[in-house]
PDB file of C-alpha atoms and ligand atoms in Angstrom:
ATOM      1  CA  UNK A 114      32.425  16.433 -15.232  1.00  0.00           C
ATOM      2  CA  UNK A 115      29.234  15.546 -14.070  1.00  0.00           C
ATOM      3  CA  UNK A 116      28.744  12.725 -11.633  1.00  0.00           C
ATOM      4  CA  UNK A 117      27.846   9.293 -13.481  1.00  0.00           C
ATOM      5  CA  UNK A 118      24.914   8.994 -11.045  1.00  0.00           C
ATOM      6  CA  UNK A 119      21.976  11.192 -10.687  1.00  0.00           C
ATOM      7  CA  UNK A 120      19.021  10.923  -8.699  1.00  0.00           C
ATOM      8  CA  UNK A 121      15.364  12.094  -9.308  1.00  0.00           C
ATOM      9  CA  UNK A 122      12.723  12.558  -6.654  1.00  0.00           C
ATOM     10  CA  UNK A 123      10.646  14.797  -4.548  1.00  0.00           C
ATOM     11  CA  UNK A 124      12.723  17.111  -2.093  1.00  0.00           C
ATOM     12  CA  UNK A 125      12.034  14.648   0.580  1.00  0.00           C
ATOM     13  CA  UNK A 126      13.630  12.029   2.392  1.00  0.00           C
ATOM     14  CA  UNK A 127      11.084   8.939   2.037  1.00  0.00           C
ATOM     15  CA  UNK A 128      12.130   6.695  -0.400  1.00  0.00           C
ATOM     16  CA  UNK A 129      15.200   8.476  -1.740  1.00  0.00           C
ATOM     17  CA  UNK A 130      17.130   8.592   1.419  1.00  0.00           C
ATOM     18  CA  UNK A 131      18.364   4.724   1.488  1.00  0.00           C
ATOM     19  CA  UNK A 132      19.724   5.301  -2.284  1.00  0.00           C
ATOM     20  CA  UNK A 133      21.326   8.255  -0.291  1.00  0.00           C
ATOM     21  CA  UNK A 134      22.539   6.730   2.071  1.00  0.00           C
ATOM     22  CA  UNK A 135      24.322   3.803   0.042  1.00  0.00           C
ATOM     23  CA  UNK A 136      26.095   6.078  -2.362  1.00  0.00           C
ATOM     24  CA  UNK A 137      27.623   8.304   0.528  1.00  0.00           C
ATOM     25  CA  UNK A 138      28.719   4.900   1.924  1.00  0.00           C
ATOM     26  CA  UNK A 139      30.350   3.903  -0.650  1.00  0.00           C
ATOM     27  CA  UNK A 140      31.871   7.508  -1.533  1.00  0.00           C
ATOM     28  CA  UNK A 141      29.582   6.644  -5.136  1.00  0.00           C
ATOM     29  CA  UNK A 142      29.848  10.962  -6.183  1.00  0.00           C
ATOM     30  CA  UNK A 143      25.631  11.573  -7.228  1.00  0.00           C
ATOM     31  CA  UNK A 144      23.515  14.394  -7.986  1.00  0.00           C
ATOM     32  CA  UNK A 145      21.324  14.857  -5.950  1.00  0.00           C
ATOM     33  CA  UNK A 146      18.569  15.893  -8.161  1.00  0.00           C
ATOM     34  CA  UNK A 147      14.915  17.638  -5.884  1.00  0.00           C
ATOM     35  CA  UNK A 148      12.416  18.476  -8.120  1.00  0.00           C
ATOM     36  CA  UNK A 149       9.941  21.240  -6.992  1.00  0.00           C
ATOM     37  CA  UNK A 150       6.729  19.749  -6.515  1.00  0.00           C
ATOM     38  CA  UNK A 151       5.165  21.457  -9.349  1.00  0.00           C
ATOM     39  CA  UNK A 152       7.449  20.128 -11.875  1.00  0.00           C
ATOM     40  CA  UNK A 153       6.431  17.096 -11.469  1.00  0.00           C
ATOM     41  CA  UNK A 154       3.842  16.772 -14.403  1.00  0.00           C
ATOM     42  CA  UNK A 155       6.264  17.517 -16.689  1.00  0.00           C
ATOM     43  CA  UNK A 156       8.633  15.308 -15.237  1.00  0.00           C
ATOM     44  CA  UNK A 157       6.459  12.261 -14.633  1.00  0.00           C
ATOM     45  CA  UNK A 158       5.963  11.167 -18.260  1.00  0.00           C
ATOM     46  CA  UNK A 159       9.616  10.666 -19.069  1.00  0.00           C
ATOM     47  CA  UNK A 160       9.798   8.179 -15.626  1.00  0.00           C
ATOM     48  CA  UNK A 161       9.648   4.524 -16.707  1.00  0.00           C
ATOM     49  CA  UNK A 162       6.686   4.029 -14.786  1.00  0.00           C
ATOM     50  CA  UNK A 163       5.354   7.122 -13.667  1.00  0.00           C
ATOM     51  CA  UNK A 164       7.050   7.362 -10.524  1.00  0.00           C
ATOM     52  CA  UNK A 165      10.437   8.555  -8.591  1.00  0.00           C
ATOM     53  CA  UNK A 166      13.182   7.838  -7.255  1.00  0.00           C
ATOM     54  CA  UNK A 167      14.629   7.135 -10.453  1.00  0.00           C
ATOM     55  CA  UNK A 168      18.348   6.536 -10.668  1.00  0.00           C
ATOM     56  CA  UNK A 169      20.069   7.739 -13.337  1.00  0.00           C
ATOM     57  CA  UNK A 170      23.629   5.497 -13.953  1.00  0.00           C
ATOM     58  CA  UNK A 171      25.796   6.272 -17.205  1.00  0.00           C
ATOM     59  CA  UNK A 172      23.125   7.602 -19.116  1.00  0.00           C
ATOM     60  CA  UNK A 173      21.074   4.537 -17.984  1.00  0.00           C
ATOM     61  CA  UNK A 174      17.345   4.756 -15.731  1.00  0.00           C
ATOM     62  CA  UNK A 175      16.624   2.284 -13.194  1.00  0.00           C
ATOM     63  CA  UNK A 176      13.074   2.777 -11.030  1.00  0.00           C
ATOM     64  CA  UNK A 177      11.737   1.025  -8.222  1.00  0.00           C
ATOM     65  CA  UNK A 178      13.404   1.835  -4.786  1.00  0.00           C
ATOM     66  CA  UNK A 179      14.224  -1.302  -3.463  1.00  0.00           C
ATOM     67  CA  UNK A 180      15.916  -2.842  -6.447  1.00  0.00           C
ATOM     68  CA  UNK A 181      17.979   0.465  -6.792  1.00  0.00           C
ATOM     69  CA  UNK A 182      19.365  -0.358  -3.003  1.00  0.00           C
ATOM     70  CA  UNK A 183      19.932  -3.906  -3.935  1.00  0.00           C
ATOM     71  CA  UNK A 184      21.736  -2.763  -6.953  1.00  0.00           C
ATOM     72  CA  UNK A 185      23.927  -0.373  -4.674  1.00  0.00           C
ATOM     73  CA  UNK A 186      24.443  -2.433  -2.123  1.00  0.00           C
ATOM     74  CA  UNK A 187      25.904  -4.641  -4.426  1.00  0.00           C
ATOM     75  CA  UNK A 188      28.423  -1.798  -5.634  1.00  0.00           C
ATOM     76  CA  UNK A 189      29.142  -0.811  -2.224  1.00  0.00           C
ATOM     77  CA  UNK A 190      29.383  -4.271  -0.352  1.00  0.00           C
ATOM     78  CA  UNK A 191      26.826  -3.863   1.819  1.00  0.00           C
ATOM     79  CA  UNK A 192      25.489  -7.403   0.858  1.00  0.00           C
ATOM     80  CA  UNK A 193      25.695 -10.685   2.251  1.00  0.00           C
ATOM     81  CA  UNK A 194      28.695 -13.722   2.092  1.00  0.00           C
ATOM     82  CA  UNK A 195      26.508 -16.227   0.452  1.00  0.00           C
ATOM     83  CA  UNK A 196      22.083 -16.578  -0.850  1.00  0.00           C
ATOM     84  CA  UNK A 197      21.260 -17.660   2.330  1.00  0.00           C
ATOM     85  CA  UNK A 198      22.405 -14.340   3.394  1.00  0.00           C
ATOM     86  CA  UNK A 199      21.044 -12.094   1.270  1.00  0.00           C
ATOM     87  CA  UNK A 200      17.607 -13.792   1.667  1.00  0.00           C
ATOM     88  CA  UNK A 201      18.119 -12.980   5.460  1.00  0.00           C
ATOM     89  CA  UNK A 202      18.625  -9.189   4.666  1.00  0.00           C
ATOM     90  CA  UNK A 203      16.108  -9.014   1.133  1.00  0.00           C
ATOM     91  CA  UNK A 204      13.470 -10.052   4.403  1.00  0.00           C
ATOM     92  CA  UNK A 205      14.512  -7.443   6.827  1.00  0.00           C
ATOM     93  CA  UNK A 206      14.216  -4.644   4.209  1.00  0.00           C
ATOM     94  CA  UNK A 207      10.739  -5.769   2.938  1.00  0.00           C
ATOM     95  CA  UNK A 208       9.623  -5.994   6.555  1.00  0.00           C
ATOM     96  CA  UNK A 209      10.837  -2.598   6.854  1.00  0.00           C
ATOM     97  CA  UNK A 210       8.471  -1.619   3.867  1.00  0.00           C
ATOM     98  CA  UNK A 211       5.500  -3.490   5.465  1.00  0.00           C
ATOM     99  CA  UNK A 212       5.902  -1.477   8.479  1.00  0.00           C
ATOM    100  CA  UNK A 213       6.308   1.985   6.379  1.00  0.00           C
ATOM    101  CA  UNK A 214       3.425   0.634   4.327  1.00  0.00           C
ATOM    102  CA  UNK A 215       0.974   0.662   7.246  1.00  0.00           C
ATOM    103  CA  UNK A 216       1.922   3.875   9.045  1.00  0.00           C
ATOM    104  CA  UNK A 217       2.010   5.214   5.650  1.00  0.00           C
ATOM    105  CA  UNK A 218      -1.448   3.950   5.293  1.00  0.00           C
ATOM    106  CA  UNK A 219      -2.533   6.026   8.798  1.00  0.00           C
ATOM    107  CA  UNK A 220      -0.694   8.672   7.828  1.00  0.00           C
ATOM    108  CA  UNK A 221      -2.403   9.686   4.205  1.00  0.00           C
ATOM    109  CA  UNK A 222      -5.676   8.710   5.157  1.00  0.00           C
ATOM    110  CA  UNK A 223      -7.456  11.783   4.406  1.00  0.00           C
ATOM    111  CA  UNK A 224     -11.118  10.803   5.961  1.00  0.00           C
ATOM    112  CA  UNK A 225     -10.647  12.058  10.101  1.00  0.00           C
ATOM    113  CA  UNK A 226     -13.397   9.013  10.703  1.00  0.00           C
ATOM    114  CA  UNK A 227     -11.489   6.151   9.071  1.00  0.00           C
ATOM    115  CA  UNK A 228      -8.110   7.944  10.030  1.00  0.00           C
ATOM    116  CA  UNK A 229      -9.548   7.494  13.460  1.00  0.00           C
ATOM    117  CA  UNK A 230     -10.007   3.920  13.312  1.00  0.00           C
ATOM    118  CA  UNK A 231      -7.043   3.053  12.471  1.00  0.00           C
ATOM    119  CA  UNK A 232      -5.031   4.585  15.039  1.00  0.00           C
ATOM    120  CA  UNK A 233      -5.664   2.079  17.838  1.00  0.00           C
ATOM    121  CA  UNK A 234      -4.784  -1.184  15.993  1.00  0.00           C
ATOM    122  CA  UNK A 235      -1.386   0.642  14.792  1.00  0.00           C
ATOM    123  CA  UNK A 236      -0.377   2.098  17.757  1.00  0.00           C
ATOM    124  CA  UNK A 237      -1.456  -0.605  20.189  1.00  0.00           C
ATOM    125  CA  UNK A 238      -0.744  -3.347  18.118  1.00  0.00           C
ATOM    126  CA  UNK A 239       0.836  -2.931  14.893  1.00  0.00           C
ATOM    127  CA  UNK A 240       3.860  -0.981  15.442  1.00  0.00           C
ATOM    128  CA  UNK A 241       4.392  -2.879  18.929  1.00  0.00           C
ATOM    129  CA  UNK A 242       3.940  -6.011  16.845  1.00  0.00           C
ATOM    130  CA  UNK A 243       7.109  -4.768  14.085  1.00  0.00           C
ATOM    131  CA  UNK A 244       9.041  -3.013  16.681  1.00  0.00           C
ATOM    132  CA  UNK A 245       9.345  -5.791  19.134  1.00  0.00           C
ATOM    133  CA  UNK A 246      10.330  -8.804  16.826  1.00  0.00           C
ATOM    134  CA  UNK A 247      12.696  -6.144  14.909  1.00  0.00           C
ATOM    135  CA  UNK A 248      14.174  -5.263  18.417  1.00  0.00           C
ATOM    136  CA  UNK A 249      14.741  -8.980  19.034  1.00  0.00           C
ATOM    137  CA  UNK A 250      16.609  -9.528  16.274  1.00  0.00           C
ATOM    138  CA  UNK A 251      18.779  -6.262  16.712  1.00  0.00           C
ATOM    139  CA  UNK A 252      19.772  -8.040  19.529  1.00  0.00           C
ATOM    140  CA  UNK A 253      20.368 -11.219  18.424  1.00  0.00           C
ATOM    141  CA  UNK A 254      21.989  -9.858  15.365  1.00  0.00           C
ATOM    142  CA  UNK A 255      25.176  -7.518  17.739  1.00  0.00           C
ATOM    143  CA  UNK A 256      23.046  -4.147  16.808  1.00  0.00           C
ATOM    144  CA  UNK A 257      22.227  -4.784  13.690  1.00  0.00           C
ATOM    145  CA  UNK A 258      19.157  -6.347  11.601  1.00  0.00           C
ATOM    146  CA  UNK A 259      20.842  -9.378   9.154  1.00  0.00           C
ATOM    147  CA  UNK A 260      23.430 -11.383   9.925  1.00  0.00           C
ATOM    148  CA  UNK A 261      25.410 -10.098  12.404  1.00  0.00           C
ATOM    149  CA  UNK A 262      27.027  -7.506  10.679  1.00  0.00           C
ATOM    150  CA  UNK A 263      26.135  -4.195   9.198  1.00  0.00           C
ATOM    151  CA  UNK A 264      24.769  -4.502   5.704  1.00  0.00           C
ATOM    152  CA  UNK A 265      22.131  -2.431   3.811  1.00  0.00           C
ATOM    153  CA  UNK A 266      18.848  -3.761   5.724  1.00  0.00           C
ATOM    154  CA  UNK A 267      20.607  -1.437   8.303  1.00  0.00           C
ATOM    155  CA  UNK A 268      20.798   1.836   6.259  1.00  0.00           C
ATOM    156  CA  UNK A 269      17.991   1.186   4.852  1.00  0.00           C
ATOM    157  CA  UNK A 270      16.035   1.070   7.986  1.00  0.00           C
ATOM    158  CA  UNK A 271      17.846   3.647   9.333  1.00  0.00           C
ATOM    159  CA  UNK A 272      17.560   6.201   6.316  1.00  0.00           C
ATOM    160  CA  UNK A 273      13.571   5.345   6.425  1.00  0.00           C
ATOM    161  CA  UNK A 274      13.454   6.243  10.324  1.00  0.00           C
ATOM    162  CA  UNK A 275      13.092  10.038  10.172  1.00  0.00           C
ATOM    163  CA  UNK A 276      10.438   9.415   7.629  1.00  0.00           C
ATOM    164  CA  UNK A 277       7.919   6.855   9.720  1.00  0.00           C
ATOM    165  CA  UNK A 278       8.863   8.716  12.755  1.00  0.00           C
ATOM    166  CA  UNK A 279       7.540  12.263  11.129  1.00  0.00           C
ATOM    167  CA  UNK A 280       4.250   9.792   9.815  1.00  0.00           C
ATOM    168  CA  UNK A 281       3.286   8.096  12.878  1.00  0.00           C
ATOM    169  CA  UNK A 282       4.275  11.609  14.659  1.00  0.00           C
ATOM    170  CA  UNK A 283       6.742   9.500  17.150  1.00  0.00           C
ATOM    171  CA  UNK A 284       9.998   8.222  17.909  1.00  0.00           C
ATOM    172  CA  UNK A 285       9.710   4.246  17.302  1.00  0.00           C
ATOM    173  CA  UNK A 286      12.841   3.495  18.300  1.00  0.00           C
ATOM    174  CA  UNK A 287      11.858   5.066  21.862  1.00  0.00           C
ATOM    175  CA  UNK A 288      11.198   2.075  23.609  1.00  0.00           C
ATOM    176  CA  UNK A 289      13.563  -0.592  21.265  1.00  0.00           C
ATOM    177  CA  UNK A 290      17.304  -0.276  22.966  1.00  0.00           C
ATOM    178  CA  UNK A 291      18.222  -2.850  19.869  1.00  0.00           C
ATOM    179  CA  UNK A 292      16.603  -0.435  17.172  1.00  0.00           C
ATOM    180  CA  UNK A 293      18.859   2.072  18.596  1.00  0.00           C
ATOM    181  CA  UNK A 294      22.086   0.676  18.748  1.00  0.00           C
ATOM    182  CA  UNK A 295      21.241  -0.455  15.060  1.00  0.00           C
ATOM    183  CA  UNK A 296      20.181   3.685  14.393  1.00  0.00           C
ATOM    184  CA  UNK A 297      23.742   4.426  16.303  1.00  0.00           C
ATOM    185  CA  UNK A 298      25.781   1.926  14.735  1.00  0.00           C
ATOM    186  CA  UNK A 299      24.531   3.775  11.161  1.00  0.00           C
ATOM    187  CA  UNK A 300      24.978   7.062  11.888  1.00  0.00           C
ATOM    188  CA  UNK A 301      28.161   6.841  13.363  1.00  0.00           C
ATOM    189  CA  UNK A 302      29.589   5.506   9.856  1.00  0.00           C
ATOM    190  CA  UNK A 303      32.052   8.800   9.218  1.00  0.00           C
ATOM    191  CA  UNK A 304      30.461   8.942   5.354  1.00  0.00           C
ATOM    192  CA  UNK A 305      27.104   8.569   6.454  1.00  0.00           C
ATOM    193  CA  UNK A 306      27.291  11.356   9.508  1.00  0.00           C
ATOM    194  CA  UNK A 307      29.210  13.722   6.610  1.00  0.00           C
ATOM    195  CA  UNK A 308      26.014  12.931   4.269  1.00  0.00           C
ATOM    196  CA  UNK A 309      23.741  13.931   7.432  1.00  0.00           C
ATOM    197  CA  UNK A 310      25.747  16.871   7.687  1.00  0.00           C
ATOM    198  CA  UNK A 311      24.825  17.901   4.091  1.00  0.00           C
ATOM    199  CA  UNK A 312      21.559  17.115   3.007  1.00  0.00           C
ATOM    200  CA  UNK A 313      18.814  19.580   2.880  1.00  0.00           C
ATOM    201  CA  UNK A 314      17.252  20.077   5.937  1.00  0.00           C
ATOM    202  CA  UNK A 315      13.608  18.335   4.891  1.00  0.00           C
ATOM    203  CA  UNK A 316      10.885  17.587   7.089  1.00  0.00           C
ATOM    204  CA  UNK A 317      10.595  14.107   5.914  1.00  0.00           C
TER     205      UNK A 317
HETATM  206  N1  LIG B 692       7.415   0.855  -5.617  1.00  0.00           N
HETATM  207  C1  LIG B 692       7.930   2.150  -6.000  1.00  0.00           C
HETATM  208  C2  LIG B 692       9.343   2.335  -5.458  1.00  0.00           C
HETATM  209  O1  LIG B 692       9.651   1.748  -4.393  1.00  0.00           O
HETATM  210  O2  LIG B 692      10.161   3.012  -6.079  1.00  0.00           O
HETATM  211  C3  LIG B 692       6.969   3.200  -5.443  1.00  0.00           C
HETATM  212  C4  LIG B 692       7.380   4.583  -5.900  1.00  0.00           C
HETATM  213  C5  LIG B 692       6.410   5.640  -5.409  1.00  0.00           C
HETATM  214  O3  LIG B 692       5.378   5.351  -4.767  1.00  0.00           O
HETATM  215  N2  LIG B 692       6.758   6.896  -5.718  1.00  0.00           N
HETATM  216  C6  LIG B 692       5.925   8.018  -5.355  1.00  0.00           C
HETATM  217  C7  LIG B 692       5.582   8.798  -6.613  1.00  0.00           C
HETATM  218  O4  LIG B 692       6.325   8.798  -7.584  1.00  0.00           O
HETATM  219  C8  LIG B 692       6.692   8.964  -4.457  1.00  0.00           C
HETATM  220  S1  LIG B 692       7.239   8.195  -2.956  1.00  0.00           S
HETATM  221  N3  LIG B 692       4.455   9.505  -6.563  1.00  0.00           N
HETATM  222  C9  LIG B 692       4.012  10.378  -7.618  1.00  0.00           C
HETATM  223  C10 LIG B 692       3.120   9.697  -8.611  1.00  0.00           C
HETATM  224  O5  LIG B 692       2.842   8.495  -8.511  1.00  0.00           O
HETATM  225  O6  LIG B 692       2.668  10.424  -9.516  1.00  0.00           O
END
């Protein structure tokens, strides 16, 4: 029988790969659906707005990336005790997406001049500017980004890594002992090192 959950995007990390991650987690079976790159006209009408990932439960789509992890972090407890909680974590993971946001923003730029000018102000004072205040609270946080524990603001940081690493074309966790005890404490879950294991070998 087919798995109950399916997912839809590019053969890339990116925004798929916290979905990933929380469904190995949780041992939640998916399919693990790639489209090539020039299916995608095709597929893109029949996507409720245009756009992947796209998670496919029971027969049922759900879009937009963040909500999805919510939603799965809810299945697979990866959530917090109480509001206050979850308010703590909902802000660590939409930091996150600031951060991937503006190296994203370097990254695509497609003029070399304006390209250019943005690579001083991110590397010299955005990213230390995320990276430091996220390092802090790895520390005060036992390795981890929300309330002392490991919840989904850590796999989702963690499964977004490889991609802002490959955009910004470094290792930020380099200089951030914190950020790396958080990437450790991830990848060292069994499920999530078997999931490593397994997925396609993408640049991205
Ligand atoms: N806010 C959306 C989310 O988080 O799911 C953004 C989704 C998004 O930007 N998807 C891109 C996409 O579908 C791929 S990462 N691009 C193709 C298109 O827009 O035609």
């Amino acid at each position: 029988m087919a798995p109950a959950y399916k997912l839809t995007y590019f053969p890339v990390k990116a925004l798929g790969e916290p979905l990933r991650f929380l469904m190995s987690y949780g041992g939640i079976e998916f399919e693990d659906y790639r489209f090539e790159r020039e299916n995608w006209p095709n597929l893109k009408p029949n996507m409720p707005f245009g756009q992947v990932p796209v998670l496919e439960v029971n027969g049922k789509l759900a879009h937009q990336s963040v909500a999805m992890a919510r939603y799965l972090a809810k299945q697979v407890k990866l959530v917090g005790k109480d509001d206050w909680e979850d308010l703590e974590i909902d802000a660590i993971v939409d930091t996150v997406n600031d951060l991937r946001h503006k190296i994203a923003l370097y990254h695509y730029e497609q003029d070399a001049a304006i390209k250019e000018s943005r690579k001083e102000p991110l590397f010299k004072e955005t990213l230390p500017y995320y990276l430091e205040r996220l390092d802090t609270i790895a520390k005060n946080n036992n390795g981890h980004l929300a309330v002392g524990k490991l919840t989904w603001a850590d796999l989702y940081f963690v499964a977004l890594l490889d991609t802002m690493n490959c955009y910004a074309q470094m290792d930020l966790t380099g200089n951030y002992p914190n950020l790396q005890t958080v990437k450790n404490n991830v990848l060292s879950v069994p499920a999530i090192k078997a999931w490593i294991e397994k997925r396609p070998d993408t640049e991205f």
